[in-house]
Structure formats: structure tokens, C-alpha cells
mmCIF file of C-alpha atoms and ligand atoms in Angstrom:
data_model
loop_
_atom_site.group_PDB
_atom_site.id
_atom_site.type_symbol
_atom_site.label_atom_id
_atom_site.label_comp_id
_atom_site.label_asym_id
_atom_site.label_seq_id
_atom_site.Cartn_x
_atom_site.Cartn_y
_atom_site.Cartn_z
ATOM 1 C CA MET B 202 -8.518 -13.856 -5.035
ATOM 2 C CA SER B 203 -7.784 -14.354 -2.301
ATOM 3 C CA THR B 204 -9.867 -14.031 0.833
ATOM 4 C CA PHE B 205 -9.640 -13.089 4.674
ATOM 5 C CA THR B 206 -9.305 -15.911 7.175
ATOM 6 C CA GLY B 207 -9.855 -14.325 10.397
ATOM 7 C CA HIS B 208 -9.435 -10.782 11.813
ATOM 8 C CA ALA B 209 -6.763 -8.931 12.865
ATOM 9 C CA HIS B 210 -7.793 -8.251 15.846
ATOM 10 C CA THR B 211 -10.147 -10.075 19.015
ATOM 11 C CA GLY B 212 -12.886 -8.479 21.759
ATOM 12 C CA HIS B 213 -15.172 -6.748 19.230
ATOM 13 C CA GLU B 214 -18.404 -8.304 17.577
ATOM 14 C CA ARG B 215 -17.269 -7.021 13.732
ATOM 15 C CA PRO B 216 -20.216 -5.641 11.433
ATOM 16 C CA VAL B 217 -18.896 -7.064 8.260
ATOM 17 C CA ALA B 218 -17.962 -10.970 7.831
ATOM 18 C CA ALA B 219 -14.668 -11.385 6.852
ATOM 19 C CA ALA B 220 -15.789 -13.907 4.124
ATOM 20 C CA GLU B 221 -17.576 -11.162 2.995
ATOM 21 C CA LEU B 222 -14.226 -8.745 2.600
ATOM 22 C CA PRO B 223 -12.829 -10.671 -0.701
ATOM 23 C CA LEU B 224 -9.549 -8.995 -1.463
ATOM 24 C CA ARG B 225 -10.110 -8.594 -5.115
ATOM 25 C CA HIS B 226 -7.750 -7.904 -8.123
ATOM 26 C CA ASP B 227 -10.231 -7.728 -11.031
ATOM 27 C CA TRP B 228 -11.700 -4.561 -10.315
ATOM 28 C CA THR B 229 -13.240 -2.890 -13.447
ATOM 29 C CA VAL B 230 -13.729 0.643 -14.013
ATOM 30 C CA PRO B 231 -17.237 1.073 -14.272
ATOM 31 C CA GLU B 232 -17.177 -0.815 -11.156
ATOM 32 C CA VAL B 233 -15.143 0.962 -9.148
ATOM 33 C CA LYS B 234 -17.180 4.348 -10.031
ATOM 34 C CA ALA B 235 -20.100 3.465 -9.390
ATOM 35 C CA ILE B 236 -18.733 2.809 -5.833
ATOM 36 C CA TYR B 237 -17.160 6.218 -5.793
ATOM 37 C CA GLU B 238 -20.410 8.183 -7.243
ATOM 38 C CA ALA B 239 -22.771 6.037 -4.523
ATOM 39 C CA PRO B 240 -24.444 8.711 -1.623
ATOM 40 C CA LEU B 241 -22.263 9.636 0.490
ATOM 41 C CA MET B 242 -23.199 8.860 3.380
ATOM 42 C CA ASP B 243 -23.322 5.213 1.839
ATOM 43 C CA LEU B 244 -19.880 5.205 0.227
ATOM 44 C CA VAL B 245 -18.982 6.411 4.044
ATOM 45 C CA TYR B 246 -20.743 4.088 5.509
ATOM 46 C CA ARG B 247 -19.878 0.699 3.768
ATOM 47 C CA ALA B 248 -15.855 2.553 3.941
ATOM 48 C CA GLN B 249 -16.223 2.457 7.843
ATOM 49 C CA SER B 250 -17.974 -1.097 8.363
ATOM 50 C CA VAL B 251 -15.120 -2.597 5.180
ATOM 51 C CA HIS B 252 -11.913 -0.680 7.770
ATOM 52 C CA ARG B 253 -13.484 -2.484 11.389
ATOM 53 C CA ALA B 254 -13.554 -5.555 10.237
ATOM 54 C CA VAL B 255 -9.745 -5.196 9.611
ATOM 55 C CA TRP B 256 -8.468 -2.571 11.028
ATOM 56 C CA LYS B 257 -8.158 -1.388 15.173
ATOM 57 C CA GLU B 258 -10.781 1.254 15.560
ATOM 58 C CA ASN B 259 -9.882 5.371 16.307
ATOM 59 C CA LYS B 260 -6.488 4.295 15.604
ATOM 60 C CA VAL B 261 -4.133 6.686 13.006
ATOM 61 C CA GLN B 262 -0.265 6.228 12.305
ATOM 62 C CA LEU B 263 1.407 9.516 12.762
ATOM 63 C CA CYS B 264 4.352 9.576 10.279
ATOM 64 C CA SER B 265 7.598 12.062 9.806
ATOM 65 C CA LEU B 266 8.261 13.047 6.812
ATOM 66 C CA LEU B 267 11.727 14.900 5.299
ATOM 67 C CA SER B 268 12.564 16.000 2.194
ATOM 68 C CA ILE B 269 17.314 15.094 2.417
ATOM 69 C CA LYS B 270 17.437 16.271 -1.368
ATOM 70 C CA THR B 271 14.842 19.812 -2.445
ATOM 71 C CA GLY B 272 14.898 21.214 -5.661
ATOM 72 C CA GLY B 273 16.335 21.062 -8.578
ATOM 73 C CA CYS B 274 14.627 18.272 -10.195
ATOM 74 C CA PRO B 275 14.965 17.247 -14.044
ATOM 75 C CA GLU B 276 11.285 16.012 -14.368
ATOM 76 C CA ASP B 277 8.317 18.731 -15.628
ATOM 77 C CA CYS B 278 5.431 17.012 -13.498
ATOM 78 C CA ALA B 279 3.309 19.532 -13.516
ATOM 79 C CA TYR B 280 2.518 19.914 -9.615
ATOM 80 C CA CYS B 281 5.680 20.008 -8.128
ATOM 81 C CA PRO B 282 7.284 23.064 -6.829
ATOM 82 C CA GLN B 283 10.475 20.768 -7.077
ATOM 83 C CA ALA B 284 10.475 20.747 -10.649
ATOM 84 C CA ALA B 285 13.747 22.872 -11.893
ATOM 85 C CA ARG B 286 11.694 24.192 -14.611
ATOM 86 C CA HIS B 287 8.691 25.798 -12.519
ATOM 87 C CA ASP B 288 9.295 29.024 -11.635
ATOM 88 C CA THR B 289 8.093 28.649 -7.483
ATOM 89 C CA GLY B 290 11.000 29.546 -5.122
ATOM 90 C CA VAL B 291 12.323 26.075 -4.423
ATOM 91 C CA LYS B 292 15.879 25.956 -4.401
ATOM 92 C CA ALA B 293 18.587 22.949 -5.269
ATOM 93 C CA GLU B 294 19.947 22.288 -2.314
ATOM 94 C CA LYS B 295 22.601 18.934 -1.647
ATOM 95 C CA LEU B 296 21.854 15.697 -0.416
ATOM 96 C CA MET B 297 21.209 16.045 3.773
ATOM 97 C CA GLN B 298 24.401 14.738 5.857
ATOM 98 C CA VAL B 299 23.618 11.143 7.041
ATOM 99 C CA ASP B 300 23.531 12.751 10.958
ATOM 100 C CA GLU B 301 21.111 15.747 9.787
ATOM 101 C CA VAL B 302 18.889 12.606 8.128
ATOM 102 C CA LEU B 303 18.762 11.033 11.385
ATOM 103 C CA SER B 304 18.598 13.661 14.163
ATOM 104 C CA SER B 305 15.271 14.432 12.542
ATOM 105 C CA ALA B 306 14.905 10.809 13.077
ATOM 106 C CA LYS B 307 14.700 10.361 16.227
ATOM 107 C CA GLN B 308 13.221 14.308 16.714
ATOM 108 C CA ALA B 309 10.627 12.692 15.094
ATOM 109 C CA ARG B 310 10.373 9.235 17.363
ATOM 110 C CA GLU B 311 10.786 11.234 20.737
ATOM 111 C CA ALA B 312 7.440 13.166 18.888
ATOM 112 C CA GLY B 313 5.579 9.604 18.409
ATOM 113 C CA ALA B 314 6.411 8.933 14.484
ATOM 114 C CA THR B 315 6.504 5.287 13.998
ATOM 115 C CA ARG B 316 6.933 5.769 10.048
ATOM 116 C CA PHE B 317 10.326 7.702 8.995
ATOM 117 C CA CYS B 318 9.882 8.243 5.415
ATOM 118 C CA MET B 319 12.630 10.136 3.830
ATOM 119 C CA GLY B 320 11.901 11.968 0.187
ATOM 120 C CA ALA B 321 14.907 13.138 -3.248
ATOM 121 C CA ALA B 322 13.708 15.422 -5.568
ATOM 122 C CA TRP B 323 15.281 12.383 -8.641
ATOM 123 C CA ARG B 324 14.333 11.336 -11.314
ATOM 124 C CA GLU B 325 16.103 8.725 -10.264
ATOM 125 C CA VAL B 326 18.820 7.004 -7.863
ATOM 126 C CA LYS B 327 22.821 7.076 -9.510
ATOM 127 C CA ASP B 328 25.132 4.810 -7.903
ATOM 128 C CA GLY B 329 27.314 5.884 -6.161
ATOM 129 C CA PRO B 330 28.172 7.982 -2.501
ATOM 130 C CA GLN B 331 24.481 9.269 -2.370
ATOM 131 C CA PHE B 332 22.930 6.165 -2.698
ATOM 132 C CA ASP B 333 25.397 4.876 -0.189
ATOM 133 C CA SER B 334 24.443 7.535 2.340
ATOM 134 C CA VAL B 335 21.123 6.985 1.034
ATOM 135 C CA LEU B 336 21.177 3.320 2.870
ATOM 136 C CA GLU B 337 23.321 4.790 6.141
ATOM 137 C CA MET B 338 20.044 7.343 6.231
ATOM 138 C CA VAL B 339 17.834 4.167 6.053
ATOM 139 C CA LYS B 340 19.618 1.499 8.507
ATOM 140 C CA GLY B 341 20.346 4.553 10.945
ATOM 141 C CA VAL B 342 15.972 5.103 10.373
ATOM 142 C CA LYS B 343 15.759 0.904 11.352
ATOM 143 C CA ALA B 344 18.195 1.102 14.144
ATOM 144 C CA LEU B 345 15.904 3.642 16.337
ATOM 145 C CA GLY B 346 13.339 1.256 15.806
ATOM 146 C CA MET B 347 11.296 2.881 13.031
ATOM 147 C CA GLU B 348 9.536 2.042 10.260
ATOM 148 C CA ALA B 349 11.663 3.456 7.236
ATOM 149 C CA CYS B 350 10.579 4.237 4.353
ATOM 150 C CA CYS B 351 12.618 6.072 1.120
ATOM 151 C CA THR B 352 10.938 8.077 -2.394
ATOM 152 C CA LEU B 353 13.873 8.438 -4.300
ATOM 153 C CA GLY B 354 12.360 8.268 -7.945
ATOM 154 C CA MET B 355 12.878 5.296 -10.273
ATOM 155 C CA ILE B 356 15.528 2.953 -9.044
ATOM 156 C CA SER B 357 17.111 -0.252 -10.501
ATOM 157 C CA GLU B 358 16.510 -4.342 -9.812
ATOM 158 C CA THR B 359 19.947 -3.811 -8.331
ATOM 159 C CA GLN B 360 19.033 -1.089 -5.914
ATOM 160 C CA ALA B 361 15.707 -2.026 -4.888
ATOM 161 C CA LYS B 362 18.020 -4.942 -3.292
ATOM 162 C CA LYS B 363 20.503 -2.507 -1.851
ATOM 163 C CA LEU B 364 17.602 -1.212 -0.191
ATOM 164 C CA LYS B 365 16.291 -4.264 1.109
ATOM 165 C CA ALA B 366 19.293 -5.626 3.003
ATOM 166 C CA ALA B 367 19.846 -1.931 4.411
ATOM 167 C CA GLY B 368 16.024 -2.848 5.951
ATOM 168 C CA LEU B 369 13.772 -0.821 4.299
ATOM 169 C CA ASP B 370 10.744 -1.377 4.835
ATOM 170 C CA ALA B 371 8.173 0.598 2.131
ATOM 171 C CA TYR B 372 9.052 2.238 -1.367
ATOM 172 C CA ASN B 373 7.359 5.200 -2.450
ATOM 173 C CA HIS B 374 6.647 5.466 -5.887
ATOM 174 C CA ASN B 375 3.051 7.474 -7.053
ATOM 175 C CA LEU B 376 1.620 6.637 -9.690
ATOM 176 C CA ASP B 377 -0.236 9.863 -8.863
ATOM 177 C CA THR B 378 -3.222 9.288 -11.478
ATOM 178 C CA GLY B 379 -4.963 7.127 -13.869
ATOM 179 C CA GLU B 380 -2.937 6.142 -17.241
ATOM 180 C CA SER B 381 -5.070 8.433 -19.557
ATOM 181 C CA ALA B 382 -4.637 11.557 -18.105
ATOM 182 C CA TYR B 383 -0.966 10.885 -16.959
ATOM 183 C CA GLY B 384 0.331 12.100 -20.359
ATOM 184 C CA ASP B 385 -0.898 15.750 -19.197
ATOM 185 C CA ILE B 386 1.049 15.745 -16.039
ATOM 186 C CA ILE B 387 4.276 14.321 -16.843
ATOM 187 C CA SER B 388 6.035 14.013 -20.095
ATOM 188 C CA THR B 389 9.588 12.733 -18.656
ATOM 189 C CA ARG B 390 8.756 8.997 -18.040
ATOM 190 C CA THR B 391 5.656 6.878 -18.808
ATOM 191 C CA TYR B 392 3.641 5.221 -17.400
ATOM 192 C CA GLN B 393 4.934 1.725 -17.575
ATOM 193 C CA ASP B 394 8.519 3.491 -16.504
ATOM 194 C CA ARG B 395 6.626 3.388 -13.209
ATOM 195 C CA LEU B 396 5.452 0.580 -12.496
ATOM 196 C CA ARG B 397 8.687 -1.440 -13.372
ATOM 197 C CA THR B 398 9.999 0.417 -10.870
ATOM 198 C CA LEU B 399 6.933 -0.856 -8.304
ATOM 199 C CA GLY B 400 7.594 -4.301 -9.784
ATOM 200 C CA PHE B 401 11.421 -4.093 -8.648
ATOM 201 C CA VAL B 402 10.086 -2.792 -5.619
ATOM 202 C CA ARG B 403 7.864 -5.812 -4.829
ATOM 203 C CA GLU B 404 10.367 -8.345 -6.422
ATOM 204 C CA ALA B 405 13.358 -7.302 -3.749
ATOM 205 C CA GLY B 406 10.555 -7.744 -0.926
ATOM 206 C CA ILE B 407 10.181 -4.150 0.465
ATOM 207 C CA GLU B 408 6.057 -3.223 0.818
ATOM 208 C CA VAL B 409 4.872 -1.152 -1.829
ATOM 209 C CA CYS B 410 3.871 2.521 -1.150
ATOM 210 C CA SER B 411 1.865 3.614 -4.412
ATOM 211 C CA GLY B 412 -1.228 6.210 -4.524
ATOM 212 C CA GLY B 413 -2.045 9.395 -6.310
ATOM 213 C CA ILE B 414 -3.142 13.088 -6.323
ATOM 214 C CA ILE B 415 -6.577 14.341 -6.911
ATOM 215 C CA GLY B 416 -8.114 17.894 -8.173
ATOM 216 C CA MET B 417 -5.216 18.047 -10.587
ATOM 217 C CA GLY B 418 -8.229 18.055 -13.640
ATOM 218 C CA GLU B 419 -8.532 14.608 -14.202
ATOM 219 C CA SER B 420 -12.191 12.805 -14.144
ATOM 220 C CA VAL B 421 -13.797 10.553 -11.973
ATOM 221 C CA GLU B 422 -13.451 7.938 -14.240
ATOM 222 C CA GLN B 423 -9.419 8.993 -14.203
ATOM 223 C CA ARG B 424 -9.798 8.590 -10.363
ATOM 224 C CA ALA B 425 -11.550 5.351 -10.423
ATOM 225 C CA GLU B 426 -8.621 4.314 -12.756
ATOM 226 C CA LEU B 427 -6.069 4.717 -11.145
ATOM 227 C CA LEU B 428 -7.832 3.175 -8.060
ATOM 228 C CA VAL B 429 -8.562 -0.123 -10.166
ATOM 229 C CA THR B 430 -4.712 -0.358 -11.187
ATOM 230 C CA LEU B 431 -3.466 -0.199 -7.933
ATOM 231 C CA ALA B 432 -6.263 -2.870 -7.061
ATOM 232 C CA ASN B 433 -5.367 -5.083 -9.430
ATOM 233 C CA GLN B 434 -2.442 -5.150 -9.405
ATOM 234 C CA PRO B 435 -0.530 -9.094 -8.075
ATOM 235 C CA LYS B 436 -0.466 -7.681 -4.381
ATOM 236 C CA HIS B 437 -2.097 -4.278 -3.135
ATOM 237 C CA PRO B 438 0.382 -2.017 -2.560
ATOM 238 C CA GLU B 439 0.480 -1.917 1.257
ATOM 239 C CA SER B 440 0.419 1.587 1.531
ATOM 240 C CA VAL B 441 -1.625 4.180 -0.645
ATOM 241 C CA PRO B 442 -1.784 7.638 -0.431
ATOM 242 C CA VAL B 443 -4.105 10.246 -0.988
ATOM 243 C CA ASN B 444 -2.794 13.063 -1.997
ATOM 244 C CA ALA B 445 -5.236 16.647 -2.669
ATOM 245 C CA LEU B 446 -3.721 18.811 -5.027
ATOM 246 C CA VAL B 447 -1.425 21.383 -2.974
ATOM 247 C CA ALA B 448 -1.541 24.219 -5.766
ATOM 248 C CA VAL B 449 1.977 25.687 -6.417
ATOM 249 C CA GLU B 450 2.425 29.815 -7.627
ATOM 250 C CA GLY B 451 4.721 28.921 -10.558
ATOM 251 C CA THR B 452 3.956 25.661 -11.515
ATOM 252 C CA PRO B 453 2.201 24.486 -14.767
ATOM 253 C CA LEU B 454 -1.437 23.694 -11.608
ATOM 254 C CA GLU B 455 -0.755 27.109 -10.001
ATOM 255 C CA LYS B 456 -4.423 28.537 -11.044
ATOM 256 C CA GLN B 457 -6.224 24.695 -10.332
ATOM 257 C CA GLN B 458 -8.866 24.946 -7.567
ATOM 258 C CA ARG B 459 -8.616 23.277 -4.640
ATOM 259 C CA VAL B 460 -10.077 20.071 -5.346
ATOM 260 C CA GLU B 461 -13.786 19.366 -2.800
ATOM 261 C CA VAL B 462 -13.839 17.190 0.443
ATOM 262 C CA THR B 463 -16.211 15.835 -0.498
ATOM 263 C CA GLU B 464 -14.282 14.249 -3.722
ATOM 264 C CA MET B 465 -11.327 13.226 -1.360
ATOM 265 C CA VAL B 466 -13.806 11.468 1.390
ATOM 266 C CA ARG B 467 -15.090 9.476 -2.021
ATOM 267 C CA MET B 468 -11.308 8.665 -3.114
ATOM 268 C CA ILE B 469 -10.348 7.660 0.366
ATOM 269 C CA ALA B 470 -13.443 5.599 0.659
ATOM 270 C CA THR B 471 -13.276 4.070 -2.087
ATOM 271 C CA ALA B 472 -10.207 2.960 -2.443
ATOM 272 C CA ARG B 473 -10.229 1.982 1.568
ATOM 273 C CA ILE B 474 -13.126 -0.438 0.036
ATOM 274 C CA LEU B 475 -11.098 -1.568 -3.396
ATOM 275 C CA MET B 476 -8.221 -2.259 -0.843
ATOM 276 C CA PRO B 477 -9.316 -3.436 3.177
ATOM 277 C CA THR B 478 -5.649 -4.353 4.477
ATOM 278 C CA SER B 479 -3.865 -1.416 2.578
ATOM 279 C CA MET B 480 -2.659 1.850 4.476
ATOM 280 C CA VAL B 481 -4.624 4.659 3.112
ATOM 281 C CA ARG B 482 -2.345 7.430 4.041
ATOM 282 C CA LEU B 483 -4.525 10.570 4.197
ATOM 283 C CA SER B 484 -1.355 12.634 2.627
ATOM 284 C CA ALA B 485 -0.907 16.444 1.140
ATOM 285 C CA GLY B 486 -3.569 19.214 1.759
ATOM 286 C CA ARG B 487 -4.898 18.947 5.067
ATOM 287 C CA LEU B 488 -3.362 22.237 5.898
ATOM 288 C CA GLN B 489 -5.924 23.449 3.600
ATOM 289 C CA MET B 490 -8.070 21.227 5.012
ATOM 290 C CA SER B 491 -11.395 21.898 7.692
ATOM 291 C CA GLU B 492 -10.771 19.648 11.317
ATOM 292 C CA GLU B 493 -14.201 18.330 10.176
ATOM 293 C CA ALA B 494 -12.995 16.966 7.351
ATOM 294 C CA GLN B 495 -10.235 15.601 8.622
ATOM 295 C CA LEU B 496 -12.058 13.405 10.176
ATOM 296 C CA LEU B 497 -14.571 12.712 7.666
ATOM 297 C CA CYS B 498 -11.587 11.667 6.003
ATOM 298 C CA MET B 499 -10.836 9.174 8.806
ATOM 299 C CA LEU B 500 -14.250 8.194 9.007
ATOM 300 C CA ALA B 501 -13.781 6.893 5.706
ATOM 301 C CA GLY B 502 -11.001 5.033 6.123
ATOM 302 C CA ALA B 503 -7.302 6.897 6.566
ATOM 303 C CA ASN B 504 -5.321 5.318 9.270
ATOM 304 C CA SER B 505 -2.151 7.497 8.486
ATOM 305 C CA ILE B 506 -0.968 11.279 8.395
ATOM 306 C CA PHE B 507 2.106 12.758 8.450
ATOM 307 C CA PHE B 508 2.495 14.950 11.056
ATOM 308 C CA GLY B 509 5.205 18.141 11.448
ATOM 309 C CA ASP B 510 4.602 21.363 9.859
ATOM 310 C CA LYS B 511 5.785 20.917 7.093
ATOM 311 C CA LEU B 512 5.455 18.431 3.590
ATOM 312 C CA LEU B 513 8.727 18.287 1.337
ATOM 313 C CA THR B 514 8.854 21.821 0.667
ATOM 314 C CA THR B 515 4.337 22.855 1.024
ATOM 315 C CA GLY B 516 3.158 23.110 4.317
ATOM 316 C CA ASN B 517 1.101 20.788 6.910
ATOM 317 C CA PRO B 518 -0.819 21.513 10.343
ATOM 318 C CA GLU B 519 1.002 21.931 13.545
ATOM 319 C CA PHE B 520 1.663 19.674 16.165
ATOM 320 C CA GLU B 521 0.158 20.680 18.807
ATOM 321 C CA SER B 522 -3.295 20.983 16.633
ATOM 322 C CA ASP B 523 -2.885 17.805 15.308
ATOM 323 C CA MET B 524 -2.015 16.284 19.044
ATOM 324 C CA ALA B 525 -5.825 18.295 19.670
ATOM 325 C CA LEU B 526 -7.609 17.151 16.744
ATOM 326 C CA LEU B 527 -7.102 13.801 17.383
ATOM 327 C CA GLU B 528 -7.598 13.959 21.751
ATOM 328 C CA LYS B 529 -10.656 15.658 20.710
ATOM 329 C CA ALA B 530 -11.640 12.345 18.460
ATOM 330 C CA GLY B 531 -10.610 10.020 20.443
ATOM 331 C CA VAL B 532 -8.188 9.103 18.064
ATOM 332 C CA THR B 533 -5.075 7.457 19.410
ATOM 333 C CA ALA B 534 -1.731 6.066 17.659
ATOM 334 C CA LEU B 535 -1.280 3.103 15.056
ATOM 335 C CA GLN B 536 1.073 0.949 16.345
ATOM 336 C CA PRO B 537 2.614 -0.983 13.419
ATOM 337 C CA SER B 538 3.954 -3.754 15.508
ATOM 338 C CA VAL B 539 0.567 -4.726 17.226
ATOM 339 C CA ASP B 540 -2.356 -3.032 15.094
ATOM 340 C CA LYS B 541 -1.236 -5.020 11.823
ATOM 341 C CA PRO B 542 -3.979 -6.305 9.553
ATOM 342 C CA VAL B 543 -4.656 -9.563 7.910
ATOM 343 C CA ALA B 544 -1.781 -10.438 5.385
ATOM 344 C CA GLN B 545 -3.315 -10.726 2.649
HETATM 345 N N1 SAM D 612 10.853 12.743 -7.055
HETATM 346 C C1 SAM D 612 10.404 10.965 -6.279
HETATM 347 C C2 SAM D 612 8.843 10.993 -7.330
HETATM 348 O O1 SAM D 612 8.730 11.766 -7.870
HETATM 349 O O2 SAM D 612 9.088 9.632 -6.715
HETATM 350 C C3 SAM D 612 9.732 11.481 -4.846
HETATM 351 C C4 SAM D 612 9.210 12.766 -4.371
HETATM 352 S S1 SAM D 612 7.890 13.477 -4.836
HETATM 353 C C5 SAM D 612 7.839 14.997 -3.981
HETATM 354 C C6 SAM D 612 6.998 12.719 -4.085
HETATM 355 C C7 SAM D 612 4.866 12.840 -4.570
HETATM 356 O O3 SAM D 612 4.912 13.650 -3.530
HETATM 357 C C8 SAM D 612 4.395 13.027 -5.586
HETATM 358 O O4 SAM D 612 5.039 11.234 -6.547
HETATM 359 C C9 SAM D 612 2.951 13.118 -5.704
HETATM 360 O O5 SAM D 612 2.429 12.151 -6.034
HETATM 361 C C10 SAM D 612 3.190 14.138 -4.136
HETATM 362 N N2 SAM D 612 3.044 15.030 -4.391
HETATM 363 C C11 SAM D 612 4.520 16.219 -5.148
HETATM 364 N N3 SAM D 612 3.501 17.931 -5.161
HETATM 365 C C12 SAM D 612 2.458 17.568 -5.314
HETATM 366 C C13 SAM D 612 1.348 18.566 -4.671
HETATM 367 N N4 SAM D 612 1.753 19.592 -5.092
HETATM 368 N N5 SAM D 612 0.662 18.262 -4.358
HETATM 369 C C14 SAM D 612 0.234 17.299 -3.684
HETATM 370 N N6 SAM D 612 0.801 16.125 -4.077
HETATM 371 C C15 SAM D 612 2.026 16.297 -4.885
HETATM 372 C C1 DTB D 613 3.036 11.278 -0.507
HETATM 373 O O1 DTB D 613 2.478 10.670 -1.503
HETATM 374 N N1 DTB D 613 3.321 12.404 -1.041
HETATM 375 C C2 DTB D 613 4.455 13.367 0.122
HETATM 376 C C3 DTB D 613 4.744 11.368 0.546
HETATM 377 N N2 DTB D 613 4.079 10.421 -0.432
HETATM 378 C C4 DTB D 613 6.389 11.762 0.334
HETATM 379 C C5 DTB D 613 4.527 13.636 -0.174
HETATM 380 C C6 DTB D 613 3.531 15.518 -0.744
HETATM 381 C C7 DTB D 613 4.515 16.775 -1.523
HETATM 382 C C8 DTB D 613 3.470 18.078 -1.533
HETATM 383 C C9 DTB D 613 4.328 18.621 -2.233
HETATM 384 C C10 DTB D 613 4.969 19.440 -1.436
HETATM 385 O O2 DTB D 613 5.112 19.738 0.081
HETATM 386 O O3 DTB D 613 6.061 19.198 -1.409
HETATM 387 FE FE1 SF4 D 614 10.608 15.453 -9.337
HETATM 388 FE FE2 SF4 D 614 9.177 14.143 -7.935
HETATM 389 FE FE3 SF4 D 614 8.606 16.415 -8.329
HETATM 390 FE FE4 SF4 D 614 8.612 14.666 -10.190
HETATM 391 S S1 SF4 D 614 7.752 14.944 -8.314
HETATM 392 S S2 SF4 D 614 9.381 16.732 -10.349
HETATM 393 S S3 SF4 D 614 9.918 13.411 -10.062
HETATM 394 S S4 SF4 D 614 10.750 15.521 -6.922
#
């Protein structure tokens, strides 16, 4: 177990003493389920207290997401509109050209993005011209002064090292759900496959971005299981995306009821309590949430959103409405170069 040695910033009195916030890697499912199920106000208060001890308050990172290779994926993830076997109307496209991606990255930066995440509907990365193009994209995004993140499916140890050498900051690879629910959602790869890629990412010195989706029919215990797996890694993932399922027509989960706002808030708050120094990202599902619900997620410790009117293939709130919401709430953009947490 490691402990905090100081605060990320000075000038404010913090409600929680540093010593009370150890970074633990020995969480148990019953203990985490109890945190998740606490009275909502207590849970949010606790999460916000942890948040303020580590992060500058009222700051949310603005990230941009681009699908650099859309559709036609051979995997069978039940939630995903990009799986070739689901009839969702998403067409398989080729990998985008490097210059197109970089002009999109430039636009995102001009709009205020400090992180640019590139997603490809691949099962795994194949060496060759396509991977070489991705490496060029990473170099180009870094040259623009943004954090670069990729999500390309499974990667090998060598590919992780090449991505690191190109300057990649973070690699997104979600565990998606608790191990006991995983088989109901995906059959074409295992939980261990997922963890292996995360191991290569970590060993290459790239930051780990890993989280999941709620609202796929899993139990609270299985949500706790996911959070325990993430938090009990030797190092917490630096970034934990929490997605609410976007039930897309044509996927096996198309009839799934929208997850309750209080469940999103509980998931985010619990992630914040377990992994104080990680960025907790309120990811898919914002278009289906009210402004108040989104603010409650931020109060519970979410400190990043994707902005721009599209995620990968589904919708996201309009840029103007996001900016208006943040302004109303007095929330400003988190700058990763200055607004850092204490080291893990
Ligand atoms: N193919 C790569 C992979 O699976 O790692 C990268 C892209 S994949 C679309 C990235 C993540 O998006 C998934 O792991 C999943 O957590 C999330 N996602 C995909 N479809 C979603 C949906 N309908 N609702 C919520 N999250 C979704
Ligand atoms: C993550 O956890 N969520 C983002 C990002 N990582 C790549 C993707 C959400 C995708 C939602 C469905 C779609 O738009 O296709
Ligand atoms: Fe393919 Fe990723 Fe979608 Fe699964 S989540 S079907 S791996 S694009």
C-alpha cells in the first residue's frame, strides 16, 4: 500500500487529511459493494471529499474522441454498434489518412481539447502500413501539444513499445464489466486477454486507461468486481472511463433499459473513492442524461468528459450546450500539465 505524501496543490484547506487517503490495492468485493450502496448523499460527500484532497476543485478535462477506423469489427461485444455481426447500420470504413486525423486533432485543440483519443474497431493491431500510420498519428498529436491516447484492441509487447516510442501517453483498453459477467457480453476474447494487453501497456511505460460500462444487465456485485479488479492492479489505472450503455438498435443489448442516473453517480463515486489519483471519465451516455445528472456525476468525482457532437459512432451533447453547462456550474478546463494529482 502506498500513501500520499502531500497535496497536488496548495492554498486551500483540505477537508480530508492526506494520511487518511491511502492508495489501497487490497479491496474486497463486499467492502466495495457496501461503499456503492451507502446512502447517496453520504457516498457523494465522501467521494467529493476524496476528490478535493487530491484534485483541484471545479476542473474537468475536455477530451476529444475520433473514430479513426470505423465498423466491421470481428469481435462480438454485445454492446457495440461496430461489431460486423450486428446489423446496426454502421458501415465498415478504411483507416483514416494521417493528415485527416491531424486536422481533426488541430480543430479539437482549437476548441479547447487537451487530450485526443483515437479509436479503431479492431480486434488487435496488425503490424504493417496501418500500424505505421497510427504511429504517425500519435507523433502528430504530440506535436500539437496534446495528450495522445489510442484504443486499438489487443496489442503485443513490441507494439506497446513502439507506441511509447512514438510518444503515446495513454492506451485505452476497457475491462468493460466484472469477470463473472464478461462471458455474457463477449465470447471472442477472454478477460485474461484483456489483462495481458494492459500488462504490456503498463510495462512499456504508457499510462493505463481502463474502465467499463454499466447498464448491461450486470448486478451491483459485478460492478464492484470490476472496480476491485481495476483498483487491485499493482498500480491504479491513471484513467478510468465510466460509460453508461448506449443501447444501439441492432445490437443484442438494444432493449436494455437506460441505467438510472443514481447508478452512474454511485459507480463514479465508488471509482473516485477507490482510485483517488485516477482521472475518472464520464464517458458514453451523456446525451441521454440531464444537465443536473451530469453535474451530479462531476460532484461524485468525474473530472473528464468527451466533448464534440459524436463519440465514436453515437451522439454526444453539442459543443455549445456543454460549454454553457460548464460555465453555469463555474467549472473550467483541467490542464493536465498543471493540474496534476499527487504521484501514486
Ligand atoms: N476495439 C477497441 C476495443 O474494444 O478495445 C477500441 C474501441 S471500443 C469501441 C472502446 C470502448 O467503447 C469499449 O471497450 C466500450 O467500453 C465502449 N463502448 C462501445 N460501445 C458502447 C456502447 N454502446 N455504450 C457504451 N460504451 C460503449
Ligand atoms: C471509452 O471508455 N468510451 C469511449 C472511449 N473509451 C473510446 C468510447 C464510447 C463509445 C460509445 C459508442 C459509440 O459511439 O460507438
Ligand atoms: Fe470491436 Fe471494440 Fe466494438 Fe468490441 S468494442 S466489437 S472490439 S470495436
